[in-house]
Amino acid sequence: MSFHIVIPARLASTRLPNKPLADLAGLPMIVRVAQRAAMAGALQVVVATDAADVQAACEAHGVRALLTRADHPSGSDRLAEAVELLALADDAVVLNVQGDEPLIDPAMIRACAELLLSRPHCAMSTVAHGIDSAEEFANPNVVKLVCDAAGHALYFSRAPLPWWRDAPGGGAQPYPGAVLRHVGLYGYRAGFLRRFPQLAQSPLEQIEALEQLRVLWHGERIAVHVSDTRPGPGVDTPEDLARVRAQLAADAAR
């Protein structure tokens, strides 16, 4: 299948310094992510980083890495530079895999790519899964997503939406099947990635701090793959890192 994977990796992290280089069972985390992503069957897997140390760590383990500018405001902007450096055609499909997802399901990456390849009218694709917990629904760190009948994103929000007015017992509860939890995995057409940095930020994006709202604001469509499974745990904190290390150790002991 014809798609490319680019993994943006920024060395600076407020909660977990040098996160891409964190050791996971003898390999830097960014290498683990790249190896996992390669199982999705892409034409190529490339890391786009702002740090020579990350580039060197990748290349030491046979992972191609591009050195990009350090002043990109978002991962999408870093991907846009990578698209230029790779000289990809405008119709090429590029998957943005987060550099802190060492347990990501390769099948989920492939499904996201397949969806965009099948929807020529969409600029992007992404992934979501169902929410069945009131705690998750109310959590502002969980990005909620609602779709139209054709599976295109209508809106992303940190707020609990849609609001179930007549929920049993009242309070913020997810209506079954009406709300999804967004997974930070994106597919892009390379031509759209080239345009993205020039698009003006939208007020909604600034309010919610969600850059995908810029895409909807400018009238582009985002196709949504609804997954039956949840992604493996990502790494944002030292506690997350310990959890993933424990899971890798358990998997190796089987």
Short mmCIF file of C-alpha atoms in Angstrom, two decimals:
data_model
loop_
_atom_site.label_atom_id
_atom_site.label_comp_id
_atom_site.label_asym_id
_atom_site.label_seq_id
_atom_site.Cartn_x
_atom_site.Cartn_y
_atom_site.Cartn_z
CA MET A 1 0.00 0.00 0.00
CA SER A 2 1.36 3.41 -0.97
CA PHE A 3 1.83 5.58 2.09
CA HIS A 4 4.70 7.07 4.06
CA ILE A 5 5.19 7.38 7.81
CA VAL A 6 6.88 10.41 9.35
CA ILE A 7 7.46 10.52 13.12
CA PRO A 8 8.05 14.04 14.50
CA ALA A 9 10.38 13.99 17.50
CA ARG A 10 11.17 17.07 19.57
CA LEU A 11 13.90 16.64 22.17
CA ALA A 12 12.57 19.23 24.63
CA SER A 13 9.76 18.06 26.92
CA THR A 14 8.60 19.79 30.08
CA ARG A 15 7.31 16.65 31.80
CA LEU A 16 9.92 14.17 30.58
CA PRO A 17 13.24 15.68 29.42
CA ASN A 18 14.97 13.96 26.47
CA LYS A 19 11.87 11.81 25.99
CA PRO A 20 12.75 10.45 22.50
CA LEU A 21 16.00 9.02 23.88
CA ALA A 22 14.47 7.38 26.96
CA ASP A 23 15.59 3.76 27.25
CA LEU A 24 12.95 1.13 26.57
CA ALA A 25 14.31 -2.39 26.96
CA GLY A 26 17.69 -1.40 25.52
CA LEU A 27 16.52 0.87 22.70
CA PRO A 28 15.73 4.60 22.56
CA MET A 29 11.98 5.17 22.60
CA ILE A 30 12.02 6.86 19.17
CA VAL A 31 13.63 3.74 17.69
CA ARG A 32 10.98 1.55 19.32
CA VAL A 33 8.27 3.73 17.78
CA ALA A 34 9.87 3.57 14.32
CA GLN A 35 10.27 -0.21 14.49
CA ARG A 36 6.65 -0.62 15.55
CA ALA A 37 5.43 1.75 12.84
CA ALA A 38 7.39 -0.14 10.19
CA MET A 39 5.14 -3.15 10.83
CA ALA A 40 2.25 -1.22 9.22
CA GLY A 41 3.72 -1.78 5.76
CA ALA A 42 4.55 1.78 4.68
CA LEU A 43 6.83 2.59 1.78
CA GLN A 44 9.20 4.24 4.26
CA VAL A 45 9.42 5.27 7.91
CA VAL A 46 11.29 8.50 8.63
CA VAL A 47 11.88 10.40 11.86
CA ALA A 48 11.77 14.21 11.63
CA THR A 49 13.63 15.74 14.57
CA ASP A 50 15.09 19.03 15.76
CA ALA A 51 18.00 17.36 17.57
CA ALA A 52 21.25 15.91 16.23
CA ASP A 53 21.32 13.48 19.18
CA VAL A 54 17.99 12.00 18.14
CA GLN A 55 19.10 11.77 14.51
CA ALA A 56 22.29 9.97 15.58
CA ALA A 57 20.39 7.53 17.81
CA CYS A 58 18.02 6.67 14.97
CA GLU A 59 20.75 6.17 12.41
CA ALA A 60 22.73 3.98 14.84
CA HIS A 61 19.80 1.57 14.73
CA GLY A 62 19.08 1.74 11.00
CA VAL A 63 16.22 4.26 11.19
CA ARG A 64 16.29 7.12 8.70
CA ALA A 65 16.08 10.54 10.37
CA LEU A 66 15.83 14.07 8.98
CA LEU A 67 17.12 17.09 10.87
CA THR A 68 14.46 19.81 10.76
CA ARG A 69 14.21 23.33 12.13
CA ALA A 70 13.87 23.81 15.88
CA ASP A 71 11.25 26.58 15.74
CA HIS A 72 8.23 24.62 14.46
CA PRO A 73 5.12 25.45 16.52
CA SER A 74 3.53 22.02 15.96
CA GLY A 75 4.19 18.51 14.74
CA SER A 76 2.22 19.24 11.57
CA ASP A 77 4.58 22.09 10.73
CA ARG A 78 7.55 19.76 11.24
CA LEU A 79 5.88 17.23 8.93
CA ALA A 80 5.42 19.93 6.30
CA GLU A 81 9.18 20.53 6.27
CA ALA A 82 9.81 16.77 6.10
CA VAL A 83 7.51 16.49 3.06
CA GLU A 84 9.68 19.08 1.30
CA LEU A 85 12.92 17.37 2.30
CA LEU A 86 11.57 14.03 1.04
CA ALA A 87 10.26 15.67 -2.18
CA LEU A 88 6.94 13.81 -1.91
CA ALA A 89 4.28 14.31 -4.57
CA ASP A 90 1.21 16.32 -3.55
CA ASP A 91 -1.03 13.24 -3.74
CA ALA A 92 1.23 11.14 -1.50
CA VAL A 93 -0.36 9.98 1.78
CA VAL A 94 1.72 10.71 4.88
CA LEU A 95 0.96 9.25 8.30
CA ASN A 96 1.95 11.26 11.35
CA VAL A 97 2.82 8.76 14.10
CA GLN A 98 3.56 10.34 17.47
CA GLY A 99 7.09 9.77 18.75
CA ASP A 100 5.87 8.85 22.24
CA GLU A 101 3.67 5.89 21.21
CA PRO A 102 6.02 2.88 21.43
CA LEU A 103 3.12 0.41 21.71
CA ILE A 104 0.98 1.76 18.88
CA ASP A 105 -0.93 -0.88 16.93
CA PRO A 106 0.45 -1.17 13.37
CA ALA A 107 -3.02 -2.23 12.18
CA MET A 108 -4.41 1.09 13.43
CA ILE A 109 -1.79 2.99 11.41
CA ARG A 110 -2.64 0.96 8.32
CA ALA A 111 -6.38 1.51 8.76
CA CYS A 112 -5.86 5.27 9.01
CA ALA A 113 -3.83 5.22 5.79
CA GLU A 114 -6.31 3.00 3.95
CA LEU A 115 -9.17 5.32 4.88
CA LEU A 116 -7.49 8.41 3.44
CA LEU A 117 -6.47 6.53 0.31
CA SER A 118 -10.15 5.60 -0.18
CA ARG A 119 -11.46 9.17 0.40
CA PRO A 120 -9.97 11.44 -2.28
CA HIS A 121 -12.20 14.33 -1.16
CA CYS A 122 -10.61 14.39 2.31
CA ALA A 123 -7.42 16.26 3.21
CA MET A 124 -6.83 14.20 6.34
CA SER A 125 -7.77 11.07 8.24
CA THR A 126 -7.57 10.21 11.91
CA VAL A 127 -8.61 7.56 14.43
CA ALA A 128 -11.02 7.41 17.36
CA HIS A 129 -12.69 4.86 19.62
CA GLY A 130 -15.78 4.80 21.81
CA ILE A 131 -16.09 6.41 25.24
CA ASP A 132 -18.09 4.58 27.91
CA SER A 133 -16.76 6.22 31.07
CA ALA A 134 -18.21 9.36 32.64
CA GLU A 135 -14.78 10.14 34.09
CA GLU A 136 -13.17 9.97 30.64
CA PHE A 137 -16.01 12.02 29.15
CA ALA A 138 -15.51 14.82 31.67
CA ASN A 139 -11.69 14.84 31.51
CA PRO A 140 -10.41 17.92 29.59
CA ASN A 141 -7.22 16.01 28.71
CA VAL A 142 -9.34 13.54 26.73
CA VAL A 143 -10.18 15.03 23.33
CA LYS A 144 -13.74 14.23 22.29
CA LEU A 145 -14.88 13.90 18.68
CA VAL A 146 -18.26 13.81 16.98
CA CYS A 147 -18.80 12.74 13.36
CA ASP A 148 -21.39 13.08 10.62
CA ALA A 149 -23.26 10.19 9.00
CA ALA A 150 -20.45 9.63 6.47
CA GLY A 151 -17.73 9.36 9.12
CA HIS A 152 -16.27 12.85 8.72
CA ALA A 153 -15.25 14.84 11.79
CA LEU A 154 -17.73 17.54 12.81
CA TYR A 155 -15.92 18.87 15.85
CA PHE A 156 -13.15 18.11 18.34
CA SER A 157 -13.31 19.41 21.90
CA ARG A 158 -11.86 19.05 25.37
CA ALA A 159 -15.36 19.65 26.73
CA PRO A 160 -17.91 16.85 27.33
CA LEU A 161 -19.92 16.86 24.12
CA PRO A 162 -22.49 16.21 22.86
CA TRP A 163 -24.37 17.00 26.06
CA TRP A 164 -26.90 14.30 26.94
CA ARG A 165 -29.71 16.48 28.23
CA ASP A 166 -31.86 13.61 29.50
CA ALA A 167 -29.10 11.38 30.87
CA PRO A 168 -30.32 9.00 33.60
CA GLY A 169 -29.40 10.56 36.92
CA GLY A 170 -28.24 13.76 35.22
CA GLY A 171 -24.65 14.96 35.05
CA ALA A 172 -22.02 14.63 32.36
CA GLN A 173 -22.41 11.19 30.82
CA PRO A 174 -21.49 9.96 27.33
CA TYR A 175 -24.42 8.99 25.13
CA PRO A 176 -23.60 5.48 23.80
CA GLY A 177 -22.17 5.63 20.28
CA ALA A 178 -22.53 9.41 19.93
CA VAL A 179 -19.12 10.49 21.21
CA LEU A 180 -15.65 9.19 20.45
CA ARG A 181 -12.24 9.59 22.05
CA HIS A 182 -9.76 11.00 19.58
CA VAL A 183 -6.48 9.18 19.02
CA GLY A 184 -3.57 11.43 17.99
CA LEU A 185 -2.81 9.56 14.78
CA TYR A 186 -3.19 11.48 11.51
CA GLY A 187 -3.03 10.84 7.80
CA TYR A 188 -2.41 13.77 5.44
CA ARG A 189 -2.15 14.38 1.75
CA ALA A 190 1.31 15.84 1.19
CA GLY A 191 -0.13 18.76 -0.78
CA PHE A 192 -2.33 19.73 2.14
CA LEU A 193 0.62 19.47 4.53
CA ARG A 194 2.46 21.96 2.33
CA ARG A 195 -0.46 24.40 2.70
CA PHE A 196 -1.12 23.83 6.38
CA PRO A 197 1.54 26.19 7.83
CA GLN A 198 0.12 29.05 5.72
CA LEU A 199 -3.44 28.59 6.97
CA ALA A 200 -4.48 31.16 9.54
CA GLN A 201 -5.16 29.83 13.01
CA SER A 202 -8.85 29.69 13.86
CA PRO A 203 -10.39 31.15 17.02
CA LEU A 204 -11.65 27.66 17.92
CA GLU A 205 -8.13 26.23 17.64
CA GLN A 206 -6.81 28.92 19.96
CA ILE A 207 -9.60 28.40 22.49
CA GLU A 208 -9.35 24.59 22.60
CA ALA A 209 -5.60 24.32 21.84
CA LEU A 210 -6.38 21.72 19.15
CA GLU A 211 -4.73 22.34 15.78
CA GLN A 212 -7.09 19.96 13.91
CA LEU A 213 -9.79 22.61 14.37
CA ARG A 214 -7.82 24.79 11.96
CA VAL A 215 -8.46 22.16 9.29
CA LEU A 216 -12.23 22.14 9.85
CA TRP A 217 -12.34 25.95 10.12
CA HIS A 218 -10.93 26.25 6.62
CA GLY A 219 -13.51 23.85 5.18
CA GLU A 220 -11.37 20.74 4.76
CA ARG A 221 -12.69 17.28 5.62
CA ILE A 222 -11.17 14.81 8.07
CA ALA A 223 -12.17 11.16 7.65
CA VAL A 224 -12.41 9.20 10.90
CA HIS A 225 -11.58 5.52 11.37
CA VAL A 226 -13.49 4.20 14.38
CA SER A 227 -11.40 1.51 16.02
CA ASP A 228 -12.75 -1.37 18.09
CA THR A 229 -9.58 -1.29 20.16
CA ARG A 230 -7.71 1.33 22.12
CA PRO A 231 -4.09 2.27 21.41
CA GLY A 232 -1.33 1.15 23.73
CA PRO A 233 -0.29 3.62 26.44
CA GLY A 234 1.69 6.65 25.33
CA VAL A 235 4.55 8.23 27.27
CA ASP A 236 4.14 11.75 28.69
CA THR A 237 5.45 11.39 32.24
CA PRO A 238 7.99 9.32 34.21
CA GLU A 239 5.06 7.23 35.45
CA ASP A 240 4.01 6.48 31.86
CA LEU A 241 7.59 5.49 31.05
CA ALA A 242 7.67 3.04 33.97
CA ARG A 243 4.33 1.56 32.84
CA VAL A 244 5.55 0.95 29.28
CA ARG A 245 8.84 -0.51 30.53
CA ALA A 246 6.87 -2.94 32.70
CA GLN A 247 4.67 -3.95 29.78
CA LEU A 248 7.66 -4.54 27.50
CA ALA A 249 9.30 -6.65 30.22
CA ALA A 250 6.11 -8.67 30.64
CA ASP A 251 5.83 -9.22 26.89
CA ALA A 252 9.47 -10.36 26.71
CA ALA A 253 8.90 -12.85 29.55
CA ARG A 254 6.05 -14.63 27.76
#
